[in-house]
């Protein structure tokens, strides 16, 4: 993909990567959630994304906005528990940002991360350091922002550094006590256990890196 | 489970169909979004007022759709928040030049769905704002909420903004008015039995004969405590004191007093509760300007009741007295 802006084709592929990550890791994510949560995270994600997979061929493809807005609606309504509105908010913010845009450069993607992070914090009430997926999204965003959108091979470099940052966030947050999200009901028991939402973001970023650069 | 239904999964759509068939001139229905709306909406002349929460609380809210009350409602399944596309479509279809006001009871699922729908609608240039209702004094946080729950006091918010909207109030004025009513209304309820959502097929919580759940939520969420059944007067004493002390309501205040049935309590018993509540209001020096004894916000067939006080001023009194035409109030 060299340096060209991404279009609906790549956006579709990115959504596909997110969905496939959820399907491939359904049991693993639920297992992680079972350690300090209610053990349904993997299943919630996979069940919800299954509805998108079933409707894949009929999703609107007039532009990035219409496509992502429908993905946002389906995610919000079909992914169980509060994960639906939280993941749906990320897609919705991306959709709203992409209004009247036919393609997106790396700076646009950083702006989408900013908008999504703000939206998720607003929706779920989490702050940085509460041990939620926010703590994976922020370092991922910061890593993306370090690469200039006119740098040679910017996408390749951005995806590599972002997936490394996301992976690092798993260990960086392991010893925090969860204050919001999946693990917050278990209090101190969450210390020393990785957060499944953070692991999910890291796994997605690693799979994005593979899908788009190899 | 002795209940009237055909397929439990069609409980909500068949209820909506029946409601529209009974009110063919005034109501319309969009089955894809469980959306019941006034047949003369959207309008160029008024702000549209919409609400959607879980079903199972009827007449809230689909049977509160009509002139002077809600313009549309889009409930989810029984005790389940409406999906975000229901809320979004409801806002979009009701939008006119004066915009849309949504009312949401303070439950996490409802709030998230409506706030997302609001963001989507705003991005399309629709003028939409929301107000949140949290009148239940019984507990601070609960199973489905951060903060207080929204219960029967919601009726007064709908009635006030519905009347003001008919009189031409703009969106900002309605937001202010709705927040004012929410600030002046307090409720607490008690459950004597549980209830059974048709698709679930079993009661949502267990309660024995001779027990009551004081401060229950309208989805059977735990309240302040489980207690032995007491006399009607003793129960009203606790409900009234909790509600009246919270604002607090003071001697000289003019009020509206509501005794709301939760679905399985006969109206005869509701008047036994009203009798004591009216005595207590008088003893506190409150003047009851209007009273409401009926079912306004229920939990399917749960036996129980809630007590609501609203502090009135001239503005609110006039709005409560303004005409309204909804299915449950046709004589």
Short mmCIF file of C-alpha atoms in Angstrom, two decimals:
data_model
loop_
_atom_site.label_atom_id
_atom_site.label_comp_id
_atom_site.label_asym_id
_atom_site.label_seq_id
_atom_site.Cartn_x
_atom_site.Cartn_y
_atom_site.Cartn_z
CA UNK A 1 0.00 0.00 0.00
CA UNK A 2 3.12 2.20 -0.03
CA UNK A 3 2.16 5.75 0.77
CA UNK A 4 -1.19 6.13 -0.82
CA UNK A 5 -4.24 7.10 1.17
CA UNK A 6 -6.55 4.33 2.27
CA UNK A 7 -9.99 3.99 0.74
CA UNK A 8 -13.13 1.99 1.43
CA UNK A 9 -11.32 -1.14 0.22
CA UNK A 10 -8.77 -0.95 3.06
CA UNK A 11 -11.42 0.10 5.57
CA UNK A 12 -13.41 -3.01 4.72
CA UNK A 13 -10.30 -5.11 5.09
CA UNK A 14 -9.56 -3.54 8.49
CA UNK A 15 -13.06 -4.36 9.74
CA UNK A 16 -12.60 -7.88 8.41
CA UNK A 17 -9.35 -8.20 10.41
CA UNK A 18 -11.12 -7.04 13.59
CA UNK A 19 -13.92 -9.55 13.06
CA UNK A 20 -11.58 -12.42 12.22
CA UNK A 21 -9.50 -11.66 15.31
CA UNK A 22 -12.66 -11.98 17.40
CA UNK A 23 -13.65 -15.28 15.74
CA UNK A 24 -10.17 -16.83 15.99
CA UNK A 25 -9.73 -15.80 19.63
CA UNK A 26 -13.24 -16.34 20.94
CA UNK A 27 -12.26 -18.99 23.50
CA UNK A 28 -8.99 -17.31 24.40
CA UNK A 29 -10.60 -13.92 25.13
CA UNK A 30 -13.34 -15.56 27.22
CA UNK A 31 -10.73 -17.55 29.12
CA UNK A 32 -8.82 -14.36 29.96
CA UNK A 33 -12.06 -12.70 31.01
CA UNK A 34 -12.84 -15.66 33.27
CA UNK A 35 -9.72 -14.98 35.35
CA UNK A 36 -11.04 -11.74 36.79
CA UNK A 37 -14.30 -10.99 34.97
CA UNK A 38 -17.48 -12.79 34.00
CA UNK A 39 -15.93 -14.90 31.23
CA UNK A 40 -18.15 -13.88 28.34
CA UNK A 41 -15.97 -11.34 26.51
CA UNK A 42 -14.81 -13.57 23.66
CA UNK A 43 -18.28 -14.92 23.12
CA UNK A 44 -19.89 -11.46 23.22
CA UNK A 45 -17.54 -10.11 20.56
CA UNK A 46 -17.79 -13.15 18.31
CA UNK A 47 -21.58 -13.38 18.56
CA UNK A 48 -21.97 -9.72 17.66
CA UNK A 49 -19.51 -9.77 14.77
CA UNK A 50 -21.16 -12.92 13.44
CA UNK A 51 -24.23 -10.76 12.68
CA UNK A 52 -22.00 -8.41 10.66
CA UNK A 53 -20.48 -11.37 8.82
CA UNK A 54 -23.96 -12.62 7.91
CA UNK A 55 -24.90 -9.19 6.52
CA UNK A 56 -21.48 -8.50 4.97
CA UNK A 57 -22.55 -8.60 1.33
CA UNK A 58 -25.47 -6.23 1.89
CA UNK A 59 -23.63 -3.57 3.94
CA UNK A 60 -23.84 -0.11 2.34
CA UNK A 61 -20.72 0.69 0.29
CA UNK A 62 -21.51 4.15 -1.06
CA UNK A 63 -18.67 5.62 1.00
CA UNK A 64 -16.55 5.03 4.11
CA UNK A 65 -19.04 6.86 6.31
CA UNK A 66 -22.07 4.77 5.31
CA UNK A 67 -20.14 1.51 5.63
CA UNK A 68 -18.70 2.27 9.06
CA UNK A 69 -21.98 3.72 10.36
CA UNK A 70 -23.76 0.45 9.61
CA UNK A 71 -20.92 -1.51 11.23
CA UNK A 72 -21.25 0.76 14.27
CA UNK A 73 -25.01 0.16 14.53
CA UNK A 74 -24.66 -3.61 14.22
CA UNK A 75 -21.78 -3.75 16.70
CA UNK A 76 -23.64 -1.65 19.25
CA UNK A 77 -26.82 -3.69 18.95
CA UNK A 78 -25.40 -7.20 18.73
CA UNK A 79 -22.17 -7.33 20.73
CA UNK A 80 -23.34 -8.17 24.24
CA UNK A 81 -23.12 -6.10 27.41
CA UNK A 82 -21.37 -2.75 27.48
CA UNK A 83 -18.79 -3.94 24.91
CA UNK A 84 -21.38 -3.31 22.17
CA UNK A 85 -21.80 0.43 22.76
CA UNK A 86 -18.07 0.82 23.52
CA UNK A 87 -16.76 -0.88 20.37
CA UNK A 88 -19.70 0.57 18.44
CA UNK A 89 -18.68 4.05 19.56
CA UNK A 90 -15.21 3.53 18.08
CA UNK A 91 -16.71 2.60 14.68
CA UNK A 92 -19.23 5.43 14.95
CA UNK A 93 -16.56 8.04 15.66
CA UNK A 94 -14.57 6.74 12.70
CA UNK A 95 -17.69 6.97 10.55
CA UNK A 96 -18.49 10.51 11.64
CA UNK A 97 -14.89 11.61 11.07
CA UNK A 98 -14.96 10.12 7.56
CA UNK A 99 -18.04 12.06 6.44
CA UNK A 100 -17.40 13.63 3.06
CA UNK A 101 -13.99 11.93 2.80
CA UNK A 102 -13.24 9.41 0.06
CA UNK A 103 -9.85 8.49 1.44
CA UNK A 104 -7.84 8.80 4.64
CA UNK A 105 -4.15 9.47 5.32
CA UNK A 106 -2.21 8.51 8.44
CA UNK A 107 -3.00 11.81 10.15
CA UNK A 108 -6.68 11.09 9.61
CA UNK A 109 -6.25 7.71 11.31
CA UNK A 110 -4.57 9.38 14.31
CA UNK A 111 -7.49 11.84 14.46
CA UNK A 112 -9.93 8.93 14.32
CA UNK A 113 -8.12 7.29 17.26
CA UNK A 114 -8.40 10.56 19.20
CA UNK A 115 -12.11 10.82 18.49
CA UNK A 116 -12.72 7.15 19.28
CA UNK A 117 -10.76 7.30 22.54
CA UNK A 118 -12.69 10.39 23.62
CA UNK A 119 -15.99 8.73 22.67
CA UNK A 120 -15.22 5.50 24.53
CA UNK A 121 -14.18 7.40 27.65
CA UNK A 122 -17.40 9.37 27.51
CA UNK A 123 -19.55 6.29 26.86
CA UNK A 124 -18.08 4.01 29.49
CA UNK A 125 -16.76 6.56 31.97
CA UNK A 126 -13.23 5.10 31.98
CA UNK A 127 -10.10 7.20 32.52
CA UNK A 128 -6.54 6.35 31.45
CA UNK A 129 -5.06 3.99 34.04
CA UNK A 130 -8.40 2.32 34.89
CA UNK A 131 -7.13 -0.82 33.10
CA UNK A 132 -9.48 -0.84 30.14
CA UNK A 133 -8.92 -0.95 26.40
CA UNK A 134 -8.30 2.81 26.62
CA UNK A 135 -4.87 1.92 28.04
CA UNK A 136 -4.08 0.02 24.85
CA UNK A 137 -5.61 2.56 22.46
CA UNK A 138 -3.68 5.56 23.80
CA UNK A 139 -0.16 4.09 23.33
CA UNK A 140 -1.25 2.73 19.94
CA UNK A 141 -2.42 6.18 18.93
CA UNK A 142 0.80 7.77 20.19
CA UNK A 143 2.89 5.29 18.21
CA UNK A 144 0.91 6.03 15.05
CA UNK A 145 1.36 9.76 15.60
CA UNK A 146 5.15 9.42 15.70
CA UNK A 147 5.22 8.45 12.04
CA UNK A 148 4.85 11.34 9.59
CA UNK A 149 2.12 10.74 7.03
CA UNK A 150 4.47 11.80 4.21
CA UNK A 151 7.32 9.53 5.36
CA UNK A 152 8.34 6.77 2.94
CA UNK A 153 6.53 3.52 3.75
CA UNK A 154 4.50 5.38 6.38
CA UNK A 155 1.79 2.73 6.70
CA UNK A 156 4.25 -0.08 7.11
CA UNK A 157 6.22 1.79 9.74
CA UNK A 158 3.08 2.97 11.51
CA UNK A 159 1.55 -0.49 11.72
CA UNK A 160 4.78 -2.00 13.01
CA UNK A 161 5.34 0.57 15.75
CA UNK A 162 1.64 0.66 16.68
CA UNK A 163 1.39 -3.11 17.06
CA UNK A 164 4.52 -3.08 19.23
CA UNK A 165 3.06 -0.35 21.42
CA UNK A 166 -0.25 -2.18 21.75
CA UNK A 167 1.54 -5.41 22.69
CA UNK A 168 3.66 -3.56 25.25
CA UNK A 169 0.49 -2.16 26.86
CA UNK A 170 -0.52 -5.67 27.98
CA UNK A 171 2.49 -5.97 30.28
CA UNK A 172 2.45 -2.29 31.23
CA UNK A 173 -1.09 -2.57 32.61
CA UNK A 174 -0.92 -6.05 34.10
CA UNK A 175 -0.22 -4.90 37.63
CA UNK A 176 -2.80 -2.13 37.68
CA UNK A 177 -6.01 -2.57 39.64
CA UNK A 178 -9.06 -2.33 37.36
CA UNK A 179 -11.34 0.59 38.18
CA UNK A 180 -13.72 0.27 35.23
CA UNK A 181 -14.67 -2.30 32.70
CA UNK A 182 -14.59 -6.05 32.70
CA UNK A 183 -12.43 -6.59 35.77
CA UNK A 184 -13.54 -3.79 38.10
CA UNK A 185 -15.88 -5.99 40.13
CA UNK A 186 -13.03 -8.20 41.29
CA UNK A 187 -11.06 -5.32 42.86
CA UNK A 188 -7.57 -6.35 43.96
CA UNK A 189 -7.92 -9.74 42.28
CA UNK A 190 -7.45 -7.96 38.96
CA UNK A 191 -3.86 -7.05 39.90
CA UNK A 192 -1.44 -9.31 38.03
CA UNK A 193 -4.06 -10.41 35.50
CA UNK A 194 -4.05 -9.06 31.95
CA UNK A 195 -7.15 -7.20 30.78
CA UNK A 196 -8.91 -9.02 27.93
CA UNK A 197 -9.94 -5.75 26.23
CA UNK A 198 -6.30 -4.65 26.16
CA UNK A 199 -5.22 -8.05 24.82
CA UNK A 200 -7.94 -7.81 22.16
CA UNK A 201 -6.67 -4.42 20.95
CA UNK A 202 -3.09 -5.72 20.87
CA UNK A 203 -4.10 -8.86 18.96
CA UNK A 204 -6.06 -6.78 16.47
CA UNK A 205 -3.12 -4.44 15.90
CA UNK A 206 -0.76 -7.35 15.35
CA UNK A 207 -3.17 -8.91 12.86
CA UNK A 208 -3.55 -5.54 11.08
CA UNK A 209 0.21 -5.37 10.76
CA UNK A 210 0.30 -8.86 9.26
CA UNK A 211 -2.69 -8.33 6.98
CA UNK A 212 -1.53 -5.05 5.49
CA UNK A 213 2.23 -5.45 5.31
CA UNK A 214 2.98 -9.10 4.62
CA UNK B 1 -46.53 -19.29 33.22
CA UNK B 2 -50.16 -18.25 32.81
CA UNK B 3 -49.87 -15.36 30.42
CA UNK B 4 -51.52 -14.23 27.22
CA UNK B 5 -49.09 -14.57 24.35
CA UNK B 6 -48.70 -16.47 21.11
CA UNK B 7 -44.97 -16.68 20.45
CA UNK B 8 -43.10 -15.16 23.44
CA UNK B 9 -40.66 -13.57 20.97
CA UNK B 10 -43.55 -11.67 19.40
CA UNK B 11 -44.74 -10.20 22.69
CA UNK B 12 -43.61 -6.65 21.90
CA UNK B 13 -44.57 -6.53 18.18
CA UNK B 14 -48.00 -8.03 18.82
CA UNK B 15 -48.61 -5.53 21.62
CA UNK B 16 -47.62 -2.70 19.26
CA UNK B 17 -49.87 -4.08 16.51
CA UNK B 18 -52.82 -4.26 18.88
CA UNK B 19 -52.22 -0.71 20.08
CA UNK B 20 -52.14 0.69 16.55
CA UNK B 21 -55.20 -1.32 15.49
CA UNK B 22 -57.07 0.17 18.46
CA UNK B 23 -56.01 3.72 17.53
CA UNK B 24 -55.98 3.72 13.72
CA UNK B 25 -56.61 7.45 13.32
CA UNK B 26 -54.00 8.73 15.74
CA UNK B 27 -51.09 6.27 15.82
CA UNK B 28 -48.74 4.75 13.27
CA UNK B 29 -46.23 1.96 13.58
CA UNK B 30 -42.82 1.15 12.07
CA UNK B 31 -42.34 -2.55 12.88
CA UNK B 32 -38.57 -2.65 12.12
CA UNK B 33 -37.89 -0.27 15.02
CA UNK B 34 -40.81 -1.04 17.40
CA UNK B 35 -41.69 2.58 16.72
CA UNK B 36 -45.13 3.93 17.62
CA UNK B 37 -45.70 7.54 16.56
CA UNK B 38 -48.39 10.16 16.23
CA UNK B 39 -49.90 10.06 12.77
CA UNK B 40 -49.68 13.88 12.53
CA UNK B 41 -45.92 13.88 13.16
CA UNK B 42 -43.34 15.05 12.18
CA UNK B 43 -44.52 18.63 12.42
CA UNK B 44 -43.18 22.02 11.38
CA UNK B 45 -44.71 23.63 14.45
CA UNK B 46 -43.37 21.74 17.44
CA UNK B 47 -40.31 20.06 18.87
CA UNK B 48 -40.73 16.28 18.63
CA UNK B 49 -40.58 14.47 21.97
CA UNK B 50 -39.46 10.85 21.93
CA UNK B 51 -38.61 8.13 24.41
CA UNK B 52 -37.60 4.51 24.24
CA UNK B 53 -36.71 2.16 27.06
CA UNK B 54 -37.36 -1.49 27.73
CA UNK B 55 -40.85 -2.88 27.19
CA UNK B 56 -42.77 -4.32 30.12
CA UNK B 57 -43.45 -0.94 31.75
CA UNK B 58 -46.67 -0.20 29.88
CA UNK B 59 -48.39 2.16 29.63
CA UNK B 60 -44.87 3.67 29.65
CA UNK B 61 -44.07 4.60 26.98
CA UNK B 62 -45.86 3.50 23.83
CA UNK B 63 -49.26 4.14 25.39
CA UNK B 64 -48.15 7.63 26.36
CA UNK B 65 -47.79 8.57 22.69
CA UNK B 66 -50.37 11.18 21.68
CA UNK B 67 -51.11 14.88 21.48
CA UNK B 68 -49.71 16.66 24.52
CA UNK B 69 -47.46 13.78 25.58
CA UNK B 70 -44.86 11.82 23.55
CA UNK B 71 -44.69 12.08 19.77
CA UNK B 72 -43.00 8.71 19.41
CA UNK B 73 -41.66 5.78 21.40
CA UNK B 74 -39.35 2.95 20.26
CA UNK B 75 -39.10 0.37 23.03
CA UNK B 76 -36.64 -2.50 23.11
CA UNK B 77 -37.61 -5.99 24.18
CA UNK B 78 -39.00 -6.63 27.65
CA UNK B 79 -36.64 -4.97 30.15
CA UNK B 80 -34.00 -4.46 27.43
CA UNK B 81 -32.79 -1.08 26.20
CA UNK B 82 -33.74 -0.21 22.62
CA UNK B 83 -30.92 -0.86 20.14
CA UNK B 84 -29.14 2.27 18.95
CA UNK B 85 -30.64 2.08 15.45
CA UNK B 86 -34.17 2.21 16.95
CA UNK B 87 -33.26 5.44 18.75
CA UNK B 88 -31.49 6.90 15.73
CA UNK B 89 -34.34 6.12 13.34
CA UNK B 90 -36.87 7.47 15.82
CA UNK B 91 -34.98 10.78 16.09
CA UNK B 92 -34.50 11.00 12.33
CA UNK B 93 -38.11 10.20 11.42
CA UNK B 94 -39.57 12.64 13.97
CA UNK B 95 -37.19 15.48 13.14
CA UNK B 96 -38.65 18.75 11.91
CA UNK B 97 -37.45 22.35 11.81
CA UNK B 98 -37.75 22.70 15.60
CA UNK B 99 -35.69 19.61 16.39
CA UNK B 100 -36.08 16.60 18.67
CA UNK B 101 -36.02 16.13 22.43
CA UNK B 102 -35.37 12.63 23.77
CA UNK B 103 -36.19 11.62 27.32
CA UNK B 104 -34.18 8.80 28.84
CA UNK B 105 -34.51 7.12 32.20
CA UNK B 106 -31.19 6.69 33.96
CA UNK B 107 -30.20 3.14 33.03
CA UNK B 108 -26.80 2.46 31.45
CA UNK B 109 -28.16 0.59 28.43
CA UNK B 110 -30.81 3.22 27.62
CA UNK B 111 -28.39 6.08 28.12
CA UNK B 112 -25.69 4.59 25.90
CA UNK B 113 -28.15 3.84 23.11
CA UNK B 114 -29.69 7.32 23.13
CA UNK B 115 -26.41 9.19 23.49
CA UNK B 116 -24.94 7.30 20.54
CA UNK B 117 -28.06 7.97 18.50
CA UNK B 118 -27.76 11.64 19.46
CA UNK B 119 -24.14 11.76 18.22
CA UNK B 120 -25.13 10.14 14.93
CA UNK B 121 -28.07 12.52 14.45
CA UNK B 122 -25.99 15.58 15.36
CA UNK B 123 -23.41 14.56 12.76
CA UNK B 124 -26.20 14.76 10.19
CA UNK B 125 -27.16 18.23 11.28
CA UNK B 126 -30.26 17.24 13.27
CA UNK B 127 -30.98 19.50 16.22
CA UNK B 128 -31.40 16.97 19.03
CA UNK B 129 -30.97 17.15 22.79
CA UNK B 130 -31.80 14.87 25.68
CA UNK B 131 -32.89 14.95 29.30
CA UNK B 132 -32.29 12.26 31.87
CA UNK B 133 -34.81 11.21 34.52
CA UNK B 134 -33.59 9.87 37.88
CA UNK B 135 -36.41 10.27 40.40
CA UNK B 136 -36.03 7.05 42.43
CA UNK B 137 -34.79 7.88 45.94
CA UNK B 138 -34.43 4.29 47.15
CA UNK B 139 -30.80 3.54 46.26
CA UNK B 140 -27.86 5.53 44.93
CA UNK B 141 -26.40 2.98 42.49
CA UNK B 142 -28.03 -0.26 41.38
CA UNK B 143 -27.61 -3.24 39.08
CA UNK B 144 -28.29 -1.23 35.94
CA UNK B 145 -27.32 2.27 36.99
CA UNK B 146 -24.66 4.60 38.18
CA UNK B 147 -26.74 7.07 40.17
CA UNK B 148 -30.46 6.98 40.83
CA UNK B 149 -32.92 5.12 38.62
CA UNK B 150 -35.62 6.72 36.51
CA UNK B 151 -39.10 5.41 37.37
CA UNK B 152 -42.72 6.65 37.51
CA UNK B 153 -41.73 10.33 37.92
CA UNK B 154 -40.91 10.14 34.23
CA UNK B 155 -44.65 10.61 33.58
CA UNK B 156 -44.51 14.18 34.92
CA UNK B 157 -41.49 15.03 32.77
CA UNK B 158 -43.35 13.77 29.67
CA UNK B 159 -46.55 15.59 30.62
CA UNK B 160 -44.81 18.91 31.23
CA UNK B 161 -42.56 18.96 28.15
CA UNK B 162 -45.37 17.47 26.04
CA UNK B 163 -47.73 20.29 26.97
CA UNK B 164 -45.06 22.99 26.58
CA UNK B 165 -44.09 21.62 23.18
CA UNK B 166 -47.72 21.86 22.00
CA UNK B 167 -47.63 25.51 23.08
CA UNK B 168 -44.59 26.14 20.88
CA UNK B 169 -41.67 26.02 23.33
CA UNK B 170 -38.30 25.62 21.63
CA UNK B 171 -35.80 22.83 22.24
CA UNK B 172 -33.63 24.69 24.75
CA UNK B 173 -36.68 25.76 26.76
CA UNK B 174 -37.91 22.15 26.85
CA UNK B 175 -34.53 20.87 28.05
CA UNK B 176 -34.63 23.43 30.84
CA UNK B 177 -38.22 22.54 31.72
CA UNK B 178 -37.57 18.79 31.70
CA UNK B 179 -34.58 19.20 33.99
CA UNK B 180 -36.64 21.40 36.26
CA UNK B 181 -39.38 18.76 36.61
CA UNK B 182 -36.81 16.03 37.19
CA UNK B 183 -35.31 18.17 39.94
CA UNK B 184 -38.68 18.51 41.70
CA UNK B 185 -39.98 14.93 41.46
CA UNK B 186 -39.21 12.03 43.81
CA UNK B 187 -40.40 8.41 43.84
CA UNK B 188 -39.99 5.17 45.77
CA UNK B 189 -41.58 1.78 45.15
CA UNK B 190 -42.22 -1.53 46.86
CA UNK B 191 -42.70 -5.00 45.34
CA UNK B 192 -44.89 -7.72 46.83
CA UNK B 193 -44.27 -10.26 44.06
CA UNK B 194 -41.82 -10.83 41.22
CA UNK B 195 -42.71 -10.85 37.51
CA UNK B 196 -41.99 -13.06 34.49
CA UNK B 197 -40.84 -11.76 31.09
CA UNK B 198 -42.55 -14.04 28.52
CA UNK B 199 -39.35 -14.88 26.61
CA UNK B 200 -37.51 -15.68 29.86
CA UNK B 201 -40.30 -17.86 31.19
CA UNK B 202 -39.24 -17.62 34.83
CA UNK B 203 -39.52 -14.91 37.51
CA UNK B 204 -36.77 -12.25 37.47
CA UNK B 205 -36.20 -12.61 41.22
CA UNK B 206 -37.49 -14.72 44.09
CA UNK B 207 -39.71 -13.39 46.84
CA UNK B 208 -41.73 -15.47 49.30
CA UNK B 209 -45.31 -15.04 50.37
CA UNK B 210 -45.36 -12.58 53.27
CA UNK B 211 -42.24 -10.73 52.11
CA UNK B 212 -41.74 -7.41 50.34
CA UNK B 213 -38.81 -5.69 48.60
CA UNK B 214 -38.73 -2.11 49.86
CA UNK B 215 -37.30 0.31 47.28
CA UNK B 216 -37.51 -2.15 44.38
CA UNK B 217 -36.52 -1.09 40.86
CA UNK B 218 -38.89 -1.46 37.93
CA UNK B 219 -36.80 -4.37 36.59
CA UNK B 220 -36.88 -6.11 39.95
CA UNK B 221 -33.50 -4.67 40.97
CA UNK B 222 -32.89 -4.89 44.71
CA UNK B 223 -34.00 -1.92 46.77
CA UNK B 224 -33.14 -0.92 50.32
CA UNK B 225 -34.01 -4.22 52.00
CA UNK B 226 -36.12 -7.34 52.02
CA UNK B 227 -38.65 -7.17 54.84
CA UNK B 228 -41.69 -8.96 56.22
CA UNK B 229 -45.00 -7.81 54.80
CA UNK B 230 -46.55 -4.95 56.76
CA UNK B 231 -49.90 -3.14 56.78
CA UNK B 232 -50.74 -0.76 53.94
CA UNK B 233 -50.45 2.24 56.28
CA UNK B 234 -47.04 1.17 57.58
CA UNK B 235 -45.76 0.70 54.03
CA UNK B 236 -47.04 4.11 52.93
CA UNK B 237 -45.46 5.70 56.00
CA UNK B 238 -42.03 4.47 54.93
CA UNK B 239 -42.48 5.30 51.24
CA UNK B 240 -43.91 8.76 51.93
CA UNK B 241 -41.23 9.69 54.44
CA UNK B 242 -38.41 8.56 52.15
CA UNK B 243 -39.84 10.50 49.22
CA UNK B 244 -40.92 13.65 51.08
CA UNK B 245 -37.71 13.98 53.12
CA UNK B 246 -35.52 13.68 50.05
CA UNK B 247 -36.32 16.95 48.23
CA UNK B 248 -37.47 17.85 50.94
CA UNK B 249 -41.15 18.72 50.59
CA UNK B 250 -42.04 21.39 53.15
CA UNK B 251 -45.16 22.78 54.76
CA UNK B 252 -46.90 25.12 52.33
CA UNK B 253 -45.71 23.27 49.21
CA UNK B 254 -48.25 22.53 46.51
CA UNK B 255 -47.81 19.05 45.08
CA UNK B 256 -49.02 16.41 42.67
CA UNK B 257 -49.28 13.00 44.35
CA UNK B 258 -49.11 9.77 42.34
CA UNK B 259 -49.80 6.25 43.54
CA UNK B 260 -48.63 4.06 40.68
CA UNK B 261 -49.47 0.37 40.43
CA UNK B 262 -46.63 -1.92 39.27
CA UNK B 263 -48.97 -4.10 37.20
CA UNK B 264 -50.36 -6.78 39.50
CA UNK B 265 -51.99 -4.75 42.24
CA UNK B 266 -55.71 -3.93 41.90
CA UNK B 267 -56.78 -0.31 41.87
CA UNK B 268 -58.74 -0.92 45.08
CA UNK B 269 -55.47 -1.43 46.94
CA UNK B 270 -53.93 1.61 45.27
CA UNK B 271 -56.71 3.75 46.77
CA UNK B 272 -56.02 2.24 50.19
CA UNK B 273 -52.44 3.47 49.73
CA UNK B 274 -53.64 6.87 48.48
CA UNK B 275 -55.81 7.31 51.56
CA UNK B 276 -52.82 7.13 53.88
CA UNK B 277 -50.54 9.12 51.55
CA UNK B 278 -53.08 11.96 51.37
CA UNK B 279 -53.35 11.98 55.17
CA UNK B 280 -49.59 12.19 55.48
CA UNK B 281 -49.39 14.98 52.91
CA UNK B 282 -51.94 16.95 54.88
CA UNK B 283 -50.12 16.33 58.18
CA UNK B 284 -46.93 17.67 56.59
CA UNK B 285 -48.73 20.80 55.41
CA UNK B 286 -48.66 19.90 51.71
CA UNK B 287 -51.56 20.85 49.46
CA UNK B 288 -52.40 18.20 46.88
CA UNK B 289 -53.35 20.09 43.73
CA UNK B 290 -53.60 17.02 41.51
CA UNK B 291 -53.60 13.30 42.20
CA UNK B 292 -52.87 10.30 40.00
CA UNK B 293 -53.98 6.84 41.15
CA UNK B 294 -53.52 4.25 38.43
CA UNK B 295 -50.87 2.40 36.46
CA UNK B 296 -48.31 4.68 34.80
CA UNK B 297 -45.05 2.75 34.93
CA UNK B 298 -45.27 -0.97 35.60
CA UNK B 299 -43.14 -4.11 35.76
CA UNK B 300 -45.31 -6.57 33.83
CA UNK B 301 -47.55 -8.34 36.41
CA UNK B 302 -45.53 -7.42 39.51
CA UNK B 303 -47.70 -6.72 42.55
CA UNK B 304 -46.56 -3.54 44.21
CA UNK B 305 -46.76 0.21 43.97
CA UNK B 306 -44.70 3.35 43.91
CA UNK B 307 -45.38 6.72 45.42
CA UNK B 308 -44.36 9.92 43.65
CA UNK B 309 -44.44 13.54 44.77
CA UNK B 310 -43.90 16.48 42.43
CA UNK B 311 -43.51 19.99 43.78
CA UNK B 312 -45.64 22.39 41.76
CA UNK B 313 -45.45 26.03 40.82
CA UNK B 314 -47.86 27.96 38.59
CA UNK B 315 -46.02 26.93 35.43
CA UNK B 316 -46.06 23.20 36.21
CA UNK B 317 -49.65 23.27 37.45
CA UNK B 318 -50.79 24.80 34.16
CA UNK B 319 -48.79 22.23 32.16
CA UNK B 320 -50.28 19.31 34.11
CA UNK B 321 -53.76 20.71 33.45
CA UNK B 322 -53.16 21.17 29.72
CA UNK B 323 -55.10 18.75 27.48
CA UNK B 324 -53.55 15.45 26.40
CA UNK B 325 -54.92 12.64 24.28
CA UNK B 326 -53.23 9.29 24.69
CA UNK B 327 -54.60 5.74 24.38
CA UNK B 328 -54.73 5.10 28.12
CA UNK B 329 -56.69 8.28 28.83
CA UNK B 330 -59.50 7.95 26.29
CA UNK B 331 -62.95 7.90 27.86
#
